[in-house]
mmCIF file of C-alpha atoms and ligand atoms in Angstrom:
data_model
loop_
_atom_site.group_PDB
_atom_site.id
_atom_site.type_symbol
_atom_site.label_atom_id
_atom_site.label_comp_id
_atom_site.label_asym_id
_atom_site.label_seq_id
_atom_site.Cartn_x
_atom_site.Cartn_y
_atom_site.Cartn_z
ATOM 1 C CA UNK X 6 -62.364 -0.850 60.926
ATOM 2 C CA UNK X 7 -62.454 -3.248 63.918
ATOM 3 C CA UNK X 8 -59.955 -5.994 64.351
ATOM 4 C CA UNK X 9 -62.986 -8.642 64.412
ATOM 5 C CA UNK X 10 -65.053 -9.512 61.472
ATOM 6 C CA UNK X 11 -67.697 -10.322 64.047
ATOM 7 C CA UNK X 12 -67.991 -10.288 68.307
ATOM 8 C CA UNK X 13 -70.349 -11.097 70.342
ATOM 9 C CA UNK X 14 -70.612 -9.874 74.079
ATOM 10 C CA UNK X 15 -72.995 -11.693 76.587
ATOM 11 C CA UNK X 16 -75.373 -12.435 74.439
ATOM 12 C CA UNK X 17 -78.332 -13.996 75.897
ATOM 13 C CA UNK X 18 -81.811 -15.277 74.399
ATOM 14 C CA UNK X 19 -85.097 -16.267 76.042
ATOM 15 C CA UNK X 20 -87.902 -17.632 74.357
ATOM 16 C CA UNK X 21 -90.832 -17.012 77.087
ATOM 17 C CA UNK X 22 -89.390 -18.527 80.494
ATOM 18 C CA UNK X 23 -86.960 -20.940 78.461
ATOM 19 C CA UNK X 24 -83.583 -19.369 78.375
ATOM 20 C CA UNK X 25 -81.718 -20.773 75.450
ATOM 21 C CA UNK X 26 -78.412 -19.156 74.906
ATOM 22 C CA UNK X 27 -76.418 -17.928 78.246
ATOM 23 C CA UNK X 28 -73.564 -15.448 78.178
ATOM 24 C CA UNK X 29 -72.433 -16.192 74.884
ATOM 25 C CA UNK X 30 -68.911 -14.353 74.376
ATOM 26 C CA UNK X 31 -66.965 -14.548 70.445
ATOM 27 C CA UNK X 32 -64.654 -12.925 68.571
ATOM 28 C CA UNK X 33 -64.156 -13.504 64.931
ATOM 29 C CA UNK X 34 -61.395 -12.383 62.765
ATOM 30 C CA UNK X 35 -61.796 -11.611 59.071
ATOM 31 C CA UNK X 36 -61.186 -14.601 57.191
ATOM 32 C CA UNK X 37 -61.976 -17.553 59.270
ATOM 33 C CA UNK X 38 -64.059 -20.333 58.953
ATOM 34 C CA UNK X 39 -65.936 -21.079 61.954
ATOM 35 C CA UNK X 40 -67.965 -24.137 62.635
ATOM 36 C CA UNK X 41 -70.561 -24.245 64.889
ATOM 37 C CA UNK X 42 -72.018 -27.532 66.491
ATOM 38 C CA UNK X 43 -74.418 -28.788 68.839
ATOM 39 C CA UNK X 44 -77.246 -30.816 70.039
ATOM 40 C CA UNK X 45 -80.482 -30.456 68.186
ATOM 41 C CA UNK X 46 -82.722 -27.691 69.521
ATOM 42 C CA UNK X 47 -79.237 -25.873 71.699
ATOM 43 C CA UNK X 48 -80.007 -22.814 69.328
ATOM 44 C CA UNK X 49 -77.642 -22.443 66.704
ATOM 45 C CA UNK X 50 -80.160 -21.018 64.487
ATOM 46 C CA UNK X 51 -81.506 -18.531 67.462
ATOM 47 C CA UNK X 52 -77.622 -17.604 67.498
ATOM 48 C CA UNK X 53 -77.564 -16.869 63.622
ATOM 49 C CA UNK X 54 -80.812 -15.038 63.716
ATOM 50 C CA UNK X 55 -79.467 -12.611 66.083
ATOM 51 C CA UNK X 56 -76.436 -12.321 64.034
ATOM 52 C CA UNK X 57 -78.490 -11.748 61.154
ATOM 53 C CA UNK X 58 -80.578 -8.699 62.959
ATOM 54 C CA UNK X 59 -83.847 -10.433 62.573
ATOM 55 C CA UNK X 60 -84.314 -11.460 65.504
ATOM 56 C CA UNK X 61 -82.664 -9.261 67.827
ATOM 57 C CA UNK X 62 -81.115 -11.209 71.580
ATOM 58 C CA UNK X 63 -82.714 -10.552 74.519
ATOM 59 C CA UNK X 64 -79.491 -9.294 76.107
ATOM 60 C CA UNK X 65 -75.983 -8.434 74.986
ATOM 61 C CA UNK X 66 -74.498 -7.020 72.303
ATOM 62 C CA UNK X 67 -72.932 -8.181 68.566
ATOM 63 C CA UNK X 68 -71.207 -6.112 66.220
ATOM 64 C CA UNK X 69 -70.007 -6.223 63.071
ATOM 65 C CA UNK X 70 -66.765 -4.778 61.829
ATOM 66 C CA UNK X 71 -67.289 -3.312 64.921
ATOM 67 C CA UNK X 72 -71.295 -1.786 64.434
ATOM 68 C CA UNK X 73 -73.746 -3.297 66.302
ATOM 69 C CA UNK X 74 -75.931 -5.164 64.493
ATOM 70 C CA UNK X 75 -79.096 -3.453 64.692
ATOM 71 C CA UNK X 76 -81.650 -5.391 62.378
ATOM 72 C CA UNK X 77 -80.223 -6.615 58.548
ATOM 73 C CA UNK X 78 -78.021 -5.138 57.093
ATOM 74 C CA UNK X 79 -74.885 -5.450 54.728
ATOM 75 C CA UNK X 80 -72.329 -6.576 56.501
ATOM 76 C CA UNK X 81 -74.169 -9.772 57.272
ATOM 77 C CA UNK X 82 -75.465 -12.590 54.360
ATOM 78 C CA UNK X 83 -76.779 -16.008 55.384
ATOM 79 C CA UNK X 84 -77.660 -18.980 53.427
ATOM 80 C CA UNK X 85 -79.994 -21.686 54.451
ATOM 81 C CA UNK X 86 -80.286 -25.108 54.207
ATOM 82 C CA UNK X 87 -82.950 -24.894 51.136
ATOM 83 C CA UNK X 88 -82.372 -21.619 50.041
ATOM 84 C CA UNK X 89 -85.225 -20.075 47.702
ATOM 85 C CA UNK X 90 -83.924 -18.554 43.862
ATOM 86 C CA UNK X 91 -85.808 -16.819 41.784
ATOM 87 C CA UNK X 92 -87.305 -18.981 39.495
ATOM 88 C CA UNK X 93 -87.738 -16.619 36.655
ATOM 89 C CA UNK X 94 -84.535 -15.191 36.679
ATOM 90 C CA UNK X 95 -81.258 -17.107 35.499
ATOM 91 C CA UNK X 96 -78.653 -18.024 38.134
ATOM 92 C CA UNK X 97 -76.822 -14.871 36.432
ATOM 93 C CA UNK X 98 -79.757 -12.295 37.617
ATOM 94 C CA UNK X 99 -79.984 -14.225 40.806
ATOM 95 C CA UNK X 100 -76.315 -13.356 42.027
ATOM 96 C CA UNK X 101 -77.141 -9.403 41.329
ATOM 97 C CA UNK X 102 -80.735 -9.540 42.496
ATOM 98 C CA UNK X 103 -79.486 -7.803 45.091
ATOM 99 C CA UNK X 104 -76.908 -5.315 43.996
ATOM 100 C CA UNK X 105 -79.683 -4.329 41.764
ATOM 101 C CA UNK X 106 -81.787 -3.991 44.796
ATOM 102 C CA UNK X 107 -79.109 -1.810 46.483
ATOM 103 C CA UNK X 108 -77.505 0.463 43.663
ATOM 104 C CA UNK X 109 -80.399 1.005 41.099
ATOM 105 C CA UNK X 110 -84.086 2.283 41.746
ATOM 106 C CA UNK X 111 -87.216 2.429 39.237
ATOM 107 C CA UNK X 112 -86.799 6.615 38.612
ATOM 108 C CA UNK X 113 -83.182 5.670 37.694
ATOM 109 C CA UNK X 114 -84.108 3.339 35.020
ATOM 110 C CA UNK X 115 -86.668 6.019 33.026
ATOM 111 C CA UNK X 116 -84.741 9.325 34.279
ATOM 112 C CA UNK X 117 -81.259 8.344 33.200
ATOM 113 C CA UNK X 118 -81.222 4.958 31.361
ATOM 114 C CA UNK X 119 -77.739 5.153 30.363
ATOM 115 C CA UNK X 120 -76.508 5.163 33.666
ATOM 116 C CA UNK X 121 -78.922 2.279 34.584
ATOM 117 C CA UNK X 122 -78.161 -0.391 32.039
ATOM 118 C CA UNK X 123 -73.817 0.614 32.729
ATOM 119 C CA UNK X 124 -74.967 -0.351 36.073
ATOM 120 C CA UNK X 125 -76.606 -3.590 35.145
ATOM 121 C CA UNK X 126 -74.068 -4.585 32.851
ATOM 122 C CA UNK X 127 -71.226 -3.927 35.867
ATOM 123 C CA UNK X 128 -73.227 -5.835 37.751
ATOM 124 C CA UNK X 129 -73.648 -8.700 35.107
ATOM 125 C CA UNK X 130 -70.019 -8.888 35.145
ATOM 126 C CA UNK X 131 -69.081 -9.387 38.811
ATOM 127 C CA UNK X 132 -72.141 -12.007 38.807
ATOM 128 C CA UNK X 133 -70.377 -13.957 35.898
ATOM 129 C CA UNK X 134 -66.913 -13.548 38.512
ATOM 130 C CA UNK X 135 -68.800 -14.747 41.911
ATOM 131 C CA UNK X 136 -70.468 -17.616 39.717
ATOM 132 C CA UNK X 137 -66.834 -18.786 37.889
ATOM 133 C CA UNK X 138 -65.506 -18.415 42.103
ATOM 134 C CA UNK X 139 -67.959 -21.477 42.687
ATOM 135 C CA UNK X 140 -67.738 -23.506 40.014
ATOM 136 C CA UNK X 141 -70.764 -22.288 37.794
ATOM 137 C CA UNK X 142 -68.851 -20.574 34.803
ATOM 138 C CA UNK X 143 -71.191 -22.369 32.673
ATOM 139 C CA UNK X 144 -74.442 -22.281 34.192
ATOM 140 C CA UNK X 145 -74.949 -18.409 34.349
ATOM 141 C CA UNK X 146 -77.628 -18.645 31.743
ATOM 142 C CA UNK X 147 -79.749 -21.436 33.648
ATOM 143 C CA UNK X 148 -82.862 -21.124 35.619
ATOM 144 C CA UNK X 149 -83.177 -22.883 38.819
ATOM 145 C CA UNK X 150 -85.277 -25.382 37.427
ATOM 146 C CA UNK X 151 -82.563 -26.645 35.336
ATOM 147 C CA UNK X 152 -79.964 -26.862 37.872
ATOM 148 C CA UNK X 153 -79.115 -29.553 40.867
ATOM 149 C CA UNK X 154 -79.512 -29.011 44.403
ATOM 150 C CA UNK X 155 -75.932 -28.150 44.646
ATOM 151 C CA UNK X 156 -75.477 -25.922 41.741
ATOM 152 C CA UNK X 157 -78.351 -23.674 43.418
ATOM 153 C CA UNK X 158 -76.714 -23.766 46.625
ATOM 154 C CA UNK X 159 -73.646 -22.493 44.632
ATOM 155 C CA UNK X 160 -75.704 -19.944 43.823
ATOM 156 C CA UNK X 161 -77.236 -18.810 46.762
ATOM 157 C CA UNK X 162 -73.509 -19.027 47.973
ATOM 158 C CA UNK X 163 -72.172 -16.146 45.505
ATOM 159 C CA UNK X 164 -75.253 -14.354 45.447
ATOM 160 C CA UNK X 165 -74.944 -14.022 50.146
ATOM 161 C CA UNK X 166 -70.779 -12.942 48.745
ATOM 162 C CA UNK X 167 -71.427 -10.763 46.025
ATOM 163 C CA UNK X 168 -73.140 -8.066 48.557
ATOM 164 C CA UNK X 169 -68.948 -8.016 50.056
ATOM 165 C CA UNK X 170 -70.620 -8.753 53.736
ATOM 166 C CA UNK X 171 -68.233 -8.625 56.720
ATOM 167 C CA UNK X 172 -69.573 -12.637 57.530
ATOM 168 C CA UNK X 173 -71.416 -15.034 56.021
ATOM 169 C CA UNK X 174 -73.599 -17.494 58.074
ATOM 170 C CA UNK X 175 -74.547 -21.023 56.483
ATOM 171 C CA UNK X 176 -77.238 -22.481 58.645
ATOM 172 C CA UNK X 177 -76.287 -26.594 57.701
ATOM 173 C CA UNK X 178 -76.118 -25.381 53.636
ATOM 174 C CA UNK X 179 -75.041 -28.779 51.976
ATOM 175 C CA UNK X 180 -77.851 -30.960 54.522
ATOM 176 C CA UNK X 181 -79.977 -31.789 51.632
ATOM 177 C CA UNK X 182 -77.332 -32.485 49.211
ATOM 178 C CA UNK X 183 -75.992 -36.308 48.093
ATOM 179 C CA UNK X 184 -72.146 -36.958 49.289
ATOM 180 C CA UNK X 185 -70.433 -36.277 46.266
ATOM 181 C CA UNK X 186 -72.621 -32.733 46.412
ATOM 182 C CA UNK X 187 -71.738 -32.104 49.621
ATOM 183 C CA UNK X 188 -68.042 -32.918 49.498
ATOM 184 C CA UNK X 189 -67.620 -30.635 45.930
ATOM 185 C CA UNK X 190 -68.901 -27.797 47.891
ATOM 186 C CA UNK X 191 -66.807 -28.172 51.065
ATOM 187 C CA UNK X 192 -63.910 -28.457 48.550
ATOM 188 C CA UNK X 193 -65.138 -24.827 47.512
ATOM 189 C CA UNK X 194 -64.852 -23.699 51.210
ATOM 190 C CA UNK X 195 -61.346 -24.803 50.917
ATOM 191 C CA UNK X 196 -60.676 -22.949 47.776
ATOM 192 C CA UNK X 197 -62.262 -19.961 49.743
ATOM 193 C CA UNK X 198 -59.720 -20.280 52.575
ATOM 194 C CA UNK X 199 -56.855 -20.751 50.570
ATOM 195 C CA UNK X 200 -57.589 -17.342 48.619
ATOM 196 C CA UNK X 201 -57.990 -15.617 52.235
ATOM 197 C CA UNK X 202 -54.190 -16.916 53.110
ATOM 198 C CA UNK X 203 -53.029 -15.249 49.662
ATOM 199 C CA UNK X 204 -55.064 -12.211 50.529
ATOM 200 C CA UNK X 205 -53.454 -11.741 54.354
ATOM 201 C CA UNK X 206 -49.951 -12.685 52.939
ATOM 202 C CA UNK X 207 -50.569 -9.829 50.360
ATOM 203 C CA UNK X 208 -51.607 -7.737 53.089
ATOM 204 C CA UNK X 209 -55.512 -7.230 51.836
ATOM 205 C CA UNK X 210 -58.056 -8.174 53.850
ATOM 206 C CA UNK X 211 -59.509 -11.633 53.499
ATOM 207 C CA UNK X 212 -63.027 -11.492 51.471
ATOM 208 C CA UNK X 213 -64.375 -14.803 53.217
ATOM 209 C CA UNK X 214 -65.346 -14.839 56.774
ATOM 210 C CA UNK X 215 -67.763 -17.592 57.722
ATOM 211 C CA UNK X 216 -69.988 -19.326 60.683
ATOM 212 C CA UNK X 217 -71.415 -22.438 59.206
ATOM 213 C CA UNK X 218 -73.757 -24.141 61.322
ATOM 214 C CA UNK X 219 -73.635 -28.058 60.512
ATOM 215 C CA UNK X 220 -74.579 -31.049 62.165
ATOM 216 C CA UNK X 221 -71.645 -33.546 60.700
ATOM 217 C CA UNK X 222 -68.303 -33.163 62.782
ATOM 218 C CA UNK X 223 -66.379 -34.202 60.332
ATOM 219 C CA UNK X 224 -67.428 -31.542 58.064
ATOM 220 C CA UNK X 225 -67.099 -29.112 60.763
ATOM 221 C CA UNK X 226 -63.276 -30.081 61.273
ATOM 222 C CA UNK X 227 -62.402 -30.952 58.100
ATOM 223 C CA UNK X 228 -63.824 -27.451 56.361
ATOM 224 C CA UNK X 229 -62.789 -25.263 59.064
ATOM 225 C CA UNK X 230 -60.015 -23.525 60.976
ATOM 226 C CA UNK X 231 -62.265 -23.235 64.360
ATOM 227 C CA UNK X 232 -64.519 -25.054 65.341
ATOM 228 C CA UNK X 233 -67.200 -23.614 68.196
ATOM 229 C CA UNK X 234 -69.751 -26.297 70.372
ATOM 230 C CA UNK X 235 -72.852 -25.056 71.855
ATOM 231 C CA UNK X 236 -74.182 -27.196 74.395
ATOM 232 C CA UNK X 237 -76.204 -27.113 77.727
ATOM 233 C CA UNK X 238 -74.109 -29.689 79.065
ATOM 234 C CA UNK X 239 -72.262 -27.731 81.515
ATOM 235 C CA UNK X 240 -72.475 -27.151 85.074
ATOM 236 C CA UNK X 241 -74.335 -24.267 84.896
ATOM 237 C CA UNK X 242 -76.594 -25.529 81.672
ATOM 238 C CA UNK X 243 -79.965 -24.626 83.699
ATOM 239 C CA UNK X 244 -79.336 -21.210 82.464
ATOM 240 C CA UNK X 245 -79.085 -22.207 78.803
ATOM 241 C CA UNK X 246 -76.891 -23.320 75.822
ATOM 242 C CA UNK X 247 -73.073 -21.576 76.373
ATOM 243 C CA UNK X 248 -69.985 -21.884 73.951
ATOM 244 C CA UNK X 249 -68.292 -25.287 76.118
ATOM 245 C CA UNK X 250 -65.924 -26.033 72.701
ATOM 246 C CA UNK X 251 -63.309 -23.611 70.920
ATOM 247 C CA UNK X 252 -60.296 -24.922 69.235
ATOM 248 C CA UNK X 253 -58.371 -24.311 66.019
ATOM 249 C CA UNK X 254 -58.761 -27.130 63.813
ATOM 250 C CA UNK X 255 -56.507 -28.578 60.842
ATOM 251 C CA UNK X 256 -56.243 -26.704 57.835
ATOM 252 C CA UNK X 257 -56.795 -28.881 54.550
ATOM 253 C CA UNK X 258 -55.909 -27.798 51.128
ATOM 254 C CA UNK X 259 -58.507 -28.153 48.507
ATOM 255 C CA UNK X 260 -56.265 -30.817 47.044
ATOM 256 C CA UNK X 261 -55.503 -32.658 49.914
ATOM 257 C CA UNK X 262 -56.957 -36.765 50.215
ATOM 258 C CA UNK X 263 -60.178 -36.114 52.824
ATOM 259 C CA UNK X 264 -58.462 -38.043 55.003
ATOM 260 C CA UNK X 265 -60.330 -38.013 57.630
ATOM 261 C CA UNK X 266 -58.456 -40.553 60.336
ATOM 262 C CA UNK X 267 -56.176 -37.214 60.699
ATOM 263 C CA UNK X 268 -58.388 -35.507 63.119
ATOM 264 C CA UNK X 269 -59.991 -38.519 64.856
ATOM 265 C CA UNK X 270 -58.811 -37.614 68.358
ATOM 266 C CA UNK X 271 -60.459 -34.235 68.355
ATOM 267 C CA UNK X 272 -63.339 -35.950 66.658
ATOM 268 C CA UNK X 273 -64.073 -37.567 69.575
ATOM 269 C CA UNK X 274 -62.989 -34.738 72.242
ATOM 270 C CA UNK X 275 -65.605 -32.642 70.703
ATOM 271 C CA UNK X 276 -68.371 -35.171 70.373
ATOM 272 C CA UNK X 277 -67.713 -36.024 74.686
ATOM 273 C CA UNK X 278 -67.325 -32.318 74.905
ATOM 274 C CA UNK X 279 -70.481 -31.077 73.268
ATOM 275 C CA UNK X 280 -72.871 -33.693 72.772
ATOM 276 C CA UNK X 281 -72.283 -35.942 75.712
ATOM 277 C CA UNK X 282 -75.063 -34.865 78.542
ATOM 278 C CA UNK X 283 -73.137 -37.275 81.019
ATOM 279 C CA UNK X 284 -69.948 -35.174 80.760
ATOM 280 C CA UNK X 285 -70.901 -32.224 82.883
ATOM 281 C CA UNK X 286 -67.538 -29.868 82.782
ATOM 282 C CA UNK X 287 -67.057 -26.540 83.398
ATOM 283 C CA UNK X 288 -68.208 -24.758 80.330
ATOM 284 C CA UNK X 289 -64.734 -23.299 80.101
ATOM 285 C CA UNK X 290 -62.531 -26.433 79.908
ATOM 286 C CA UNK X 291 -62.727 -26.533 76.423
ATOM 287 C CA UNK X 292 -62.462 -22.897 75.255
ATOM 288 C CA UNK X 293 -58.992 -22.777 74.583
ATOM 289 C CA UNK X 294 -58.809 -21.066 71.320
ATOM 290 C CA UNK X 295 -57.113 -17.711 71.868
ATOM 291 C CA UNK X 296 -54.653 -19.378 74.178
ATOM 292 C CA UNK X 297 -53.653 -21.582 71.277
ATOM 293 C CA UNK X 298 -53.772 -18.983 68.723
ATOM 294 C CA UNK X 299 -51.701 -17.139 71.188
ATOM 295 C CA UNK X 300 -49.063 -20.030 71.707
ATOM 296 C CA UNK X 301 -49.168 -21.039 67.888
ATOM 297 C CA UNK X 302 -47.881 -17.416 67.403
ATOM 298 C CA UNK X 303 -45.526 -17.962 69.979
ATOM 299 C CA UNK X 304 -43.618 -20.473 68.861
ATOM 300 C CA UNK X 305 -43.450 -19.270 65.120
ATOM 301 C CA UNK X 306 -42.048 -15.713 66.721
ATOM 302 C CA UNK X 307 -39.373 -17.656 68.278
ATOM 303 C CA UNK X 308 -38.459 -20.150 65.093
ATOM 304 C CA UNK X 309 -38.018 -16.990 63.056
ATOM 305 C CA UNK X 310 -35.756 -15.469 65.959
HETATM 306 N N1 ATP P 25 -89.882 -18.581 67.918
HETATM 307 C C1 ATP P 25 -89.670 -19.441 68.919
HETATM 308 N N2 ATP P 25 -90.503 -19.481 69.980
HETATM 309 C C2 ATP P 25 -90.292 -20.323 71.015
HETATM 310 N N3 ATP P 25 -89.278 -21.195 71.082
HETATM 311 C C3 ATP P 25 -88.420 -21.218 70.053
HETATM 312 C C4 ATP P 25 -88.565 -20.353 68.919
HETATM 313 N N4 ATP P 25 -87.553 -20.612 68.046
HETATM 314 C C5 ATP P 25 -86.817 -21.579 68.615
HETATM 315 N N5 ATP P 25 -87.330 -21.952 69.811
HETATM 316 C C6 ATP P 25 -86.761 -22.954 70.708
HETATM 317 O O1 ATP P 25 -85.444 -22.569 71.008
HETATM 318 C C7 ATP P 25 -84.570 -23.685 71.031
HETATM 319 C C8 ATP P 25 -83.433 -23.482 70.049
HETATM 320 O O2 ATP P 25 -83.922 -23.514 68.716
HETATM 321 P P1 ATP P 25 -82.941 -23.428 67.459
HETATM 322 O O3 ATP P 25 -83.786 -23.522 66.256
HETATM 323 O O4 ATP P 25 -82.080 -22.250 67.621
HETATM 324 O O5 ATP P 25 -82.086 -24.738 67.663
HETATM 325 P P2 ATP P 25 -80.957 -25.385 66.703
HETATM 326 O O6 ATP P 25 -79.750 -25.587 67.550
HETATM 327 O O7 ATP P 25 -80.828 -24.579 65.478
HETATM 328 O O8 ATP P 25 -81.602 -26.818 66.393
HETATM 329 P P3 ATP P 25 -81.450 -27.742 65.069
HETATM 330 O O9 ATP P 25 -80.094 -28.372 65.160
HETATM 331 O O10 ATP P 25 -82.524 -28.764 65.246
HETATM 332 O O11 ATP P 25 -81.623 -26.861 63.878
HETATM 333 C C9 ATP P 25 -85.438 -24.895 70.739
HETATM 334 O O12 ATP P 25 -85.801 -25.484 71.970
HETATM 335 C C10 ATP P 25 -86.652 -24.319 70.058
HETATM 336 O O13 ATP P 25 -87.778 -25.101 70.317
HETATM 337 MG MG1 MG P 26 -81.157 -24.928 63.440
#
């Protein structure tokens, strides 16, 4: 097992002669929650594709866990902004759609149907847990048609976690939702994050990695402990969209107020840093993250001295 959920290594994407991504370098541990922001069009979602395996980059390298990622596979799940159920199955044979997919097969179910419906009903059972993890307890029996925007995106969420994939990748999930949808489901985010800390203090590994793609900094810096910025405004942006941001950001506890005056100075750092095309910097100035992880760790070594 590698130390890194997910890493990337000088990954590079051309579409035609327009190079969008340049030398794109990152390291992910298991349970983090990284956002990722940047201008419209930068190519955050030519990023996640490649992460995904289904469109493979024109250079470089990204691996999983440590295997490289060589089309889809399990250790990846993604989620999209409008994310298609089934409409004839109930949120509760949505979820394990695809462990059906991946640990039953058609001879199965004639040749040896005892086996196949002690599968199912296993598999019923850890839907019913993934949909009580976001909220849906009692919506397992409901078809899409009878459920809001953000109950089905709660369902898209457990059914990309019930597959156990290294990372999850939510390309701006909650942008069609109302406020009060958007801000439940960030709350579930938290909820995710909070198990991960009780999972690394117990010494397991943390079952919620993430790179969510939104356009809302706020969101970004309130629902995550990184947060990434894309942008071509560096010096050498001819050559494409590079990684200019990478900081930790606060941590918030599901029941903390959203108060979001808190964070207001890296707010606005990150908006010059990534969306300003008059700031031209180096694209390094602002990738500081493993130097403050590193100094973080630092300092708590030498308070427990
Ligand atoms: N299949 C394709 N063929 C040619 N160009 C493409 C293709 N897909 C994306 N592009 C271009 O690559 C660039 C990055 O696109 P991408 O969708 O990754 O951006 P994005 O950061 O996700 O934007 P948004 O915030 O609007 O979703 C854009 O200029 C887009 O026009
Ligand atoms: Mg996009």
């Amino acid at each position: 097992m590698s130390e890194f959920a997910l890493e990337i290594k000088s990954l590079s994407h051309v579409f035609g002669s327009y190079r969008v991504l340049d030398n794109i370098n990152l390291q992910v541990l298991p349970g983090q929650i990284v956002a990722v922001v940047g201008p419209s069009g930068c190519g955050k979602s030519t990023l996640l594709k490649a992460i995904l395996g289904t469109h493979p980059p024109t250079q470089g390298e990204i691996l999983t866990d440590g295997m490289p990622v060589r089309g889809p596979n399990r250790n990846v799940g993604i989620v999209y902004q409008n994310y298609a159920l089934y409409d004839f199955m109930t949120a509760e044979k949505n979820v394990s759609f695809g462990l059906k997919l991946d640990e039953t097969s058609l001879p199965m179910r004639f040749l040896g149907p005892r086996k196949y419906f002690a599968k199912r009903r296993q598999h019923f059972e850890k839907s019913r847990a993934f949909l009580h993890q976001v909220g849906l307890s009692d919506a397992c029996g409901k078809y899409p048609n009878e459920m809001s925007g953000g109950m089905k995106q709660r369902v898209a969420v457990a059914q990309a976690f019930i597959m156990r994939p290294k990372i999850v990748l939510l390309d701006e999930p909650f942008g069609a939702l109302d406020e009060a949808m958007r801000e439940d489901l960030q709350i579930m985010l938290l909820r995710f994050y909070q198990e991960n800390l009780i999972a690394k203090r117990e010494g397991r590994r943390p079952e919620y990695t993430i790179l969510m793609v939104t356009h809302e900094l706020n969101e970004a810096i309130y629902v995550a402990d990184r947060v990434i910025g894309l942008s071509r405004f560096h010096t050498q942006g001819e050559n494409g969209a590079a990684i200019v941001y990478d900081r930790p950001c606060p941590v918030f506890r599901p029941d903390d107020p959203r108060d979001f005056s808190k964070f207001v100075e890296q707010r606005e750092e990150l908006r010059k840093a990534v969306f300003d095309e008059t700031f031209i910097k180096d694209r390094n100035d602002y990738v500081t993250f493993w130097r403050e992880l590193g100094n973080l760790a630092d300092s708590v070594a030498s308070i427990k001295k």
